[in-house]
Structures are given as C-alpha cells and as structure tokens.
Amino acid sequence: MVPTSRWPLLLVLLCAGALEAQTDAGSIAITHVAVIDVAAGKTNPDMTVIIRDNRIAEIGPADSVKVSESRVVDGRGKFLMPGMWDMHVHLGNATEAMLPIFVAYGVTGLRDMGSPSFEMVRQWRVEALAGKRIAPRMVSPGPMLTMLTPFFWQMQVKSPEEARRAVDYLAGIGVDFIKITETFDRPTYFAIADETERMGIPLAGHLPSNDNGIGFKVSAIEASNAGQKCFEHGQGIPFPFEPQDPQIVPTLLRNGTWIDPTLTTYWVQAHMAELMSAKDERLKYIPPSLKQMWDAQTAGGWGNPAIKKQVFQWRMEEMKGLSQAGVPLLAGTDLGHPYVFPGEVSKELELFVEAGLTPAEALRTATINPARYLGREHELGTVERGKFADLDLLDGDPLRDIHNVTQIRAVVLNGKYLDRVHLDALLSRSLN
C-alpha cells in the first residue's frame, strides 16, 4: 500500500508519465465551442474544430461538421483561440526547465532574443516538434552581437569587418535572425544592417545608444531605412521630453518596421521593490541559476522608483497612438529580466488594453502578428483549416475581458491535447 502522504506525488508522476500516451490520439474533435477570430475581432459561436495529426483539418458550424474522431472534447461554454507567442525571451538565461512552464500558461511559440548556443535551441525545438519534449515552437538568433566584453549569451565584434564576418557565420549555421545590443558605433551598425540585408536575414534588437545613455547614435528613422525589422523595448519612439520627428511613424509604416515594447519589463522595473519583497508563488518555478542572476542584478538597488514609474507611463501612453496609426506591435515580456515570470505574455496583453488597445488588438500582438512577423501567416496565428493546431481553450471570452487569457482549460500543442490535469502536472514536474 502506498502511504497516504505520497498520494499527491504519485498522482503527479502518473499524470506526467502518461502525458505522451494520452496526447498522441490520431484525431481530436472540439465540439460546440466558440472560436475566437483574432483577425476580425469577433467570436464565432457553436463551432466544431477537427484536429488530425498536427493540423486543423476541418472547422465549421457544429451542426454541419461530422464527428468521427477518436477523442471528442465538449467545448460548450469554452472559447478556442490561437496559442500565444512571447516574442521576447532569453532562453539562455531561462534554461530548458522553463519550456513546459510556458506551455502550461498557453504559450505555444517563443522568439528567443539571445542564447549562448543556437545549436542548443535548435535541438530543443527539434525535440519539441518530434514530440520528445513538451515545449513551444522557437525561433532564435543564437548569441546576440555586442561591441563590449561579452556575457556568455553574446558574441563580441570590434569593427565593421568583424561584424560582417559574424553575420555571415551566424547566417551560415542557420540562425533565424540577427540580434544586436545598443553598444555599436555607427559604422559597425550600418555594416551589420547592410550584411543582414545582403544575406537575406532579419535584423532585430536595440538601437545604438549615445555614450551618455541619452538618445541614440542611430535614429529610429535611420535604423528603419537601414532595414532593421524590429525595435525592442519601444526604443526609437521618443519620450515626451525628446524631439518629436513627425516622420517616424510614416517611416515605420513605409518600411514595415515592428515595435516590441515589452511593457511588462517597464512595469516590473516600476514595481521592483514590491516584487522583491513579495512571496510570489511563481518563484518556485524559477531555476536556481536564474534566481541567482536576478539577485546579482538587483543587489545594488534598482534606481529611483518614481523615475521608473514615469518611464513606464510614458511607454504606455505611446501604445494607443502607434496601434491606431497602424504600426505593427508584438507582445514580448523580456523573460530573463529580474522578476519577469514565464507566461507573463498575459500581463503584456493586459497592459496593452490598459494603454487603450481593444482586447482584439491586444490579442493580435500575441497571435496573428507574430505569424505575420515571422512570415508564417499561412500556417500559424489563427484558428483556420490547414494551420498548425497550436490552440488555447479558455473558460472565458478574451474579447470581452482580456484577463480571460489566463483561464486556460486546455492547450493544443502541435496537435497534442493537454487538459488542465496535464498542464498542472507540467508545473509540478518543473519542481522536481
């Protein structure tokens, strides 16, 4: 007989051990479910969605779709939306222990923004797609480029010539894009931009900062014209006290430049003292190595909280205008930054709505916008026939209340159905 005190652990282990076996069904039908059309910003009620292998095989009104699947999920009272992407994370800092935790929070895609080894991230995603590990889809630049003494997740280049060789090397090993820090001088920055364009690989990251930390050596207009595809942390969008160039937004629109504001990071910086003193339950999911890095980064304090809150507010005030102007936005959290937890893409969406976006506009930043950014709109980002089955089944309508993206009843990950018991088992396994 198993001791009573060990029953919870046994249950977790049984659920975890049976995870693959119970999610390898050849076909799944989610019936009578409300489907969220993120592109149109509307809910289509009483639909049935058929999943075969890892694709959405059929979708239509429940009374018109024949169901003969090996697994049938009753979706009455539930809402089905595309799985979410977190478009700014640092997997090299977070470690592979975080990957199933993302899934438990409804995140089915990640844009890594700098890791020591692209081969490591590539191996994780190969294993994920092969069903050998529970993890989101991933894109990665490998190590980010810097002109300063590099951290372990960076690669140093000291001149335009070295920068071109670094871009060629990274492109040669198959990275998905090039990520840069703010450390570059103008000649080296433009060498990187020119080489990425020549190699046909996207460029994303920070804008080169002035030596005094105020303003940029390369303006947003220059960087957009040079082909930088995405500005991280909203850099380049001027604060109220900075010169307001009326050509910034038209330039971004003309060049198709994206903004990933990472509002969550600004919010965390504005509330760091409270977060450090709080006993957040999610701390138990943070690997010791990452927590040690957080402690080292916060050991000397975190600056003037009043200034941090003002900066956060300024960034928030920019979002509605950018969205209304049509500048494409992405949801990213900057996981790896102290006290940014896995799954906080939901927090990012809440902040977008607080800033003035509609829930539909906010949802797009984590679903169809990442698909468009990655050039994969034909296979990701919406609940449509033929697309990969990366889906979140919710207990509430996120178009009515964006907070409902946290009410996750199940996740479909590349065609595998993970119900709430399995998702909770993933969280419990991360503690072992």
Coordinates of N, CA and C in Angstrom, one line a residue, residues 43-166:
T43 N -16.2 36.7 -32.2 CA -16.4 35.3 -31.7 C -17.4 34.6 -32.6
N44 N -17.0 33.4 -33.1 CA -18.0 32.6 -33.8 C -18.5 31.5 -32.9
P45 N -19.8 31.5 -32.6 CA -20.3 30.6 -31.6 C -20.6 29.2 -32.2
D46 N -20.7 28.2 -31.3 CA -21.1 26.8 -31.6 C -20.4 26.3 -32.9
M47 N -19.1 26.2 -32.8 CA -18.3 25.6 -33.9 C -17.7 24.3 -33.5
T48 N -17.4 23.5 -34.4 CA -16.6 22.3 -34.2 C -15.3 22.4 -35.0
V49 N -14.2 22.0 -34.3 CA -12.9 22.0 -34.9 C -12.3 20.6 -34.8
I50 N -11.9 20.1 -36.0 CA -11.4 18.8 -36.1 C -9.8 18.9 -36.3
I51 N -9.1 18.2 -35.4 CA -7.6 18.2 -35.5 C -7.2 16.8 -35.8
R52 N -6.4 16.7 -36.9 CA -5.8 15.4 -37.3 C -4.3 15.6 -37.4
D53 N -3.6 14.7 -36.8 CA -2.1 14.8 -36.7 C -1.8 16.2 -36.0
N54 N -1.1 17.1 -36.7 CA -0.8 18.4 -36.0 C -1.5 19.6 -36.7
R55 N -2.5 19.3 -37.5 CA -3.2 20.4 -38.3 C -4.6 20.5 -37.9
I56 N -5.2 21.6 -38.2 CA -6.7 21.8 -38.1 C -7.2 21.3 -39.5
A57 N -7.9 20.2 -39.4 CA -8.4 19.5 -40.6 C -9.7 20.0 -41.1
E58 N -10.5 20.5 -40.2 CA -11.8 21.0 -40.5 C -12.3 21.9 -39.4
I59 N -13.1 22.9 -39.8 CA -13.7 23.8 -38.9 C -15.0 24.3 -39.5
G60 N -16.1 24.4 -38.7 CA -17.4 24.9 -39.2 C -18.4 24.8 -38.1
P61 N -19.6 25.3 -38.5 CA -20.7 25.2 -37.5 C -20.9 23.8 -37.0
A62 N -21.2 23.7 -35.7 CA -21.3 22.3 -35.1 C -22.3 21.4 -35.8
D63 N -23.4 22.0 -36.3 CA -24.4 21.1 -36.9 C -24.1 20.7 -38.4
S64 N -22.9 21.2 -38.9 CA -22.6 20.8 -40.2 C -21.3 20.0 -40.3
V65 N -20.6 19.8 -39.2 CA -19.3 19.1 -39.2 C -19.6 17.7 -38.6
K66 N -19.3 16.6 -39.4 CA -19.4 15.3 -39.0 C -18.3 14.9 -38.1
V67 N -18.6 14.3 -36.9 CA -17.6 14.0 -35.9 C -17.4 12.5 -35.9
S68 N -16.2 12.0 -36.2 CA -15.9 10.6 -36.0 C -14.5 10.4 -35.4
E69 N -14.1 11.4 -34.7 CA -12.7 11.4 -34.2 C -12.5 10.5 -33.0
S70 N -11.3 10.1 -32.7 CA -11.0 9.1 -31.6 C -11.1 9.8 -30.3
R71 N -11.0 11.1 -30.2 CA -11.2 11.9 -29.0 C -12.1 13.0 -29.2
V72 N -13.2 13.2 -28.4 CA -14.1 14.3 -28.6 C -14.1 15.1 -27.3
V73 N -13.9 16.4 -27.4 CA -13.9 17.3 -26.3 C -15.1 18.2 -26.4
D74 N -16.0 18.2 -25.4 CA -17.1 19.1 -25.4 C -16.7 20.5 -25.1
G75 N -16.9 21.4 -26.0 CA -16.4 22.8 -25.9 C -17.5 23.7 -25.5
R76 N -18.7 23.2 -25.0 CA -19.8 24.1 -24.6 C -19.3 25.0 -23.5
G77 N -19.5 26.3 -23.7 CA -19.1 27.3 -22.7 C -17.7 27.7 -22.7
K78 N -16.9 27.1 -23.7 CA -15.5 27.4 -23.8 C -15.2 28.2 -25.0
F79 N -14.0 28.8 -25.0 CA -13.6 29.7 -26.1 C -12.2 29.2 -26.6
L80 N -12.1 29.0 -27.9 CA -10.9 28.5 -28.6 C -10.2 29.6 -29.3
M81 N -8.9 29.8 -29.0 CA -8.2 30.9 -29.7 C -6.8 30.3 -30.1
P82 N -6.1 31.0 -31.0 CA -4.7 30.6 -31.3 C -3.8 30.6 -30.1
G83 N -2.9 29.7 -30.0 CA -1.9 29.7 -28.9 C -1.1 31.0 -29.0
M84 N -0.6 31.4 -27.9 CA 0.1 32.7 -27.8 C 1.6 32.6 -28.0
W85 N 2.2 33.6 -28.5 CA 3.6 33.7 -28.7 C 4.1 34.8 -27.7
D86 N 5.3 34.5 -27.1 CA 6.0 35.5 -26.4 C 7.2 35.8 -27.3
M87 N 7.2 37.1 -27.8 CA 8.1 37.4 -28.8 C 9.4 38.1 -28.3
H88 N 9.7 38.0 -27.0 CA 11.0 38.5 -26.4 C 11.3 37.7 -25.2
V89 N 12.1 36.7 -25.3 CA 12.5 35.9 -24.1 C 14.0 35.6 -24.3
H90 N 14.7 35.2 -23.2 CA 16.1 34.9 -23.3 C 16.2 33.5 -22.7
L91 N 16.2 32.5 -23.6 CA 16.2 31.1 -23.2 C 17.5 30.7 -22.6
G92 N 18.6 31.3 -23.0 CA 19.9 31.0 -22.4 C 19.9 31.3 -21.0
N93 N 19.2 32.4 -20.5 CA 19.1 32.7 -19.1 C 18.1 31.8 -18.4
A94 N 17.0 31.6 -19.1 CA 15.8 30.9 -18.5 C 16.1 29.4 -18.3
T95 N 16.8 28.8 -19.2 CA 17.1 27.4 -19.2 C 15.9 26.6 -19.7
E96 N 16.2 25.3 -20.1 CA 15.2 24.5 -20.7 C 14.1 24.1 -19.7
A97 N 14.4 24.3 -18.4 CA 13.3 24.0 -17.4 C 12.1 24.8 -17.6
M98 N 12.2 26.0 -18.2 CA 11.1 26.9 -18.4 C 10.2 26.4 -19.5
L99 N 10.6 25.6 -20.4 CA 9.9 25.3 -21.7 C 8.5 24.8 -21.4
P100 N 8.3 23.7 -20.6 CA 7.0 23.2 -20.3 C 6.1 24.2 -19.5
I101 N 6.8 25.1 -18.7 CA 6.0 26.0 -18.0 C 5.3 27.0 -18.9
F102 N 6.0 27.4 -19.9 CA 5.4 28.3 -20.9 C 4.1 27.6 -21.5
V103 N 4.2 26.4 -21.8 CA 3.0 25.7 -22.4 C 1.9 25.7 -21.4
A104 N 2.2 25.4 -20.1 CA 1.2 25.4 -19.1 C 0.4 26.7 -19.0
Y105 N 1.1 27.8 -19.4 CA 0.4 29.1 -19.4 C -0.1 29.5 -20.8
G106 N -0.2 28.6 -21.7 CA -0.8 28.8 -23.0 C 0.1 29.4 -24.0
V107 N 1.4 29.4 -23.8 CA 2.4 30.0 -24.7 C 2.9 28.8 -25.6
T108 N 2.6 28.9 -26.9 CA 2.9 27.8 -27.8 C 4.0 28.2 -28.8
G109 N 4.5 29.5 -28.7 CA 5.6 30.0 -29.5 C 6.5 31.0 -28.8
L110 N 7.8 30.9 -29.1 CA 8.8 31.8 -28.4 C 9.7 32.4 -29.5
R111 N 10.0 33.7 -29.3 CA 11.2 34.3 -30.0 C 12.3 34.5 -29.0
D112 N 13.3 33.6 -29.1 CA 14.4 33.8 -28.2 C 15.2 35.0 -28.7
M113 N 15.7 35.8 -27.8 CA 16.4 37.0 -28.1 C 17.9 37.0 -27.7
G114 N 18.4 35.8 -27.6 CA 19.9 35.7 -27.3 C 20.2 34.6 -26.4
S115 N 20.9 33.6 -26.9 CA 21.3 32.4 -26.1 C 22.8 32.1 -26.5
P116 N 23.5 31.5 -25.6 CA 24.9 31.2 -25.9 C 25.1 30.2 -27.1
S117 N 24.1 29.4 -27.3 CA 24.3 28.4 -28.4 C 23.0 28.2 -29.2
F118 N 23.1 28.6 -30.5 CA 22.0 28.3 -31.3 C 21.7 26.8 -31.5
E119 N 22.8 26.0 -31.5 CA 22.6 24.6 -31.6 C 21.8 24.0 -30.5
M120 N 21.9 24.6 -29.3 CA 21.1 24.1 -28.1 C 19.6 24.4 -28.4
V121 N 19.3 25.6 -28.8 CA 17.9 26.0 -29.0 C 17.4 25.2 -30.2
R122 N 18.2 25.0 -31.2 CA 17.7 24.2 -32.3 C 17.4 22.7 -31.9
Q123 N 18.2 22.2 -31.0 CA 18.0 20.8 -30.6 C 16.7 20.8 -29.8
W124 N 16.4 21.8 -28.9 CA 15.2 21.8 -28.2 C 14.0 21.8 -29.1
R125 N 14.0 22.6 -30.1 CA 12.8 22.7 -31.0 C 12.7 21.5 -31.9
V126 N 13.8 20.8 -32.2 CA 13.7 19.6 -33.0 C 13.0 18.5 -32.1
E127 N 13.4 18.5 -30.8 CA 12.8 17.5 -29.9 C 11.3 17.9 -29.7
A128 N 11.0 19.1 -29.6 CA 9.6 19.5 -29.4 C 8.7 19.1 -30.5
L129 N 9.2 19.4 -31.7 CA 8.4 19.1 -32.9 C 8.3 17.6 -33.1
A130 N 9.3 16.8 -32.6 CA 9.2 15.4 -32.8 C 8.4 14.7 -31.6
G131 N 7.9 15.6 -30.7 CA 7.1 15.0 -29.6 C 8.0 14.4 -28.5
K132 N 9.3 14.7 -28.5 CA 10.2 14.2 -27.4 C 10.3 15.1 -26.2
R133 N 9.8 16.3 -26.3 CA 9.7 17.2 -25.1 C 8.5 18.1 -25.3
I134 N 8.0 18.5 -24.2 CA 6.9 19.5 -24.2 C 7.4 20.9 -24.2
A135 N 7.3 21.6 -25.3 CA 7.9 22.9 -25.4 C 7.3 23.7 -26.6
P136 N 7.3 25.0 -26.5 CA 6.7 25.8 -27.6 C 7.6 25.7 -28.9
R137 N 7.0 26.2 -30.0 CA 7.9 26.4 -31.1 C 8.9 27.5 -30.8
M138 N 10.0 27.5 -31.4 CA 11.0 28.5 -31.1 C 11.7 29.0 -32.3
V139 N 12.1 30.3 -32.3 CA 13.0 30.9 -33.3 C 14.1 31.6 -32.5
S140 N 15.3 31.7 -33.0 CA 16.4 32.2 -32.2 C 17.5 32.8 -33.1
P141 N 18.2 33.8 -32.5 CA 19.4 34.4 -33.2 C 20.7 33.8 -32.8
G142 N 20.6 32.8 -31.8 CA 21.9 32.4 -31.2 C 22.4 33.5 -30.4
P143 N 23.7 33.7 -30.3 CA 24.2 34.8 -29.4 C 24.0 36.1 -30.1
M144 N 23.6 37.1 -29.2 CA 23.4 38.5 -29.7 C 24.8 39.1 -29.9
L145 N 24.9 40.1 -30.8 CA 26.1 40.8 -31.1 C 26.3 42.0 -30.2
T146 N 27.6 42.2 -29.8 CA 27.9 43.4 -28.9 C 29.3 43.8 -29.3
M147 N 29.6 45.1 -29.0 CA 30.9 45.7 -29.1 C 31.7 45.6 -27.8
L148 N 31.0 45.4 -26.7 CA 31.7 45.3 -25.4 C 32.1 43.9 -25.0
T149 N 32.8 43.8 -23.9 CA 33.1 42.5 -23.4 C 31.9 41.7 -23.2
P150 N 31.8 40.5 -23.9 CA 30.5 39.8 -24.0 C 30.2 39.0 -22.7
F151 N 28.9 39.0 -22.4 CA 28.4 38.0 -21.5 C 28.3 36.6 -22.2
F152 N 28.0 35.6 -21.5 CA 28.0 34.2 -22.1 C 27.0 34.0 -23.2
W153 N 26.0 34.9 -23.3 CA 25.0 34.8 -24.3 C 25.2 35.7 -25.5
Q154 N 26.4 36.3 -25.5 CA 26.7 37.3 -26.6 C 28.0 36.9 -27.3
M155 N 28.1 37.6 -28.5 CA 29.3 37.5 -29.3 C 29.9 38.8 -29.6
Q156 N 31.2 39.0 -29.3 CA 31.8 40.3 -29.5 C 32.3 40.6 -30.9
V157 N 32.0 41.7 -31.4 CA 32.6 42.2 -32.7 C 33.2 43.6 -32.4
K158 N 34.3 43.9 -33.0 CA 35.0 45.1 -32.7 C 35.1 46.1 -33.9
S159 N 34.6 45.7 -35.0 CA 34.8 46.6 -36.2 C 33.7 46.2 -37.2
P160 N 33.5 47.0 -38.2 CA 32.6 46.7 -39.3 C 33.0 45.4 -40.0
E161 N 34.3 45.1 -40.2 CA 34.7 43.9 -40.8 C 34.4 42.7 -40.0
E162 N 34.7 42.8 -38.7 CA 34.3 41.6 -37.8 C 32.8 41.4 -37.8
A163 N 32.1 42.5 -37.8 CA 30.6 42.4 -37.7 C 30.1 41.7 -39.0
R164 N 30.6 42.0 -40.1 CA 30.2 41.3 -41.3 C 30.5 39.8 -41.3
R165 N 31.7 39.5 -40.8 CA 32.0 38.1 -40.7 C 31.1 37.4 -39.7
A166 N 30.8 38.1 -38.6 CA 29.9 37.4 -37.6 C 28.5 37.2 -38.2

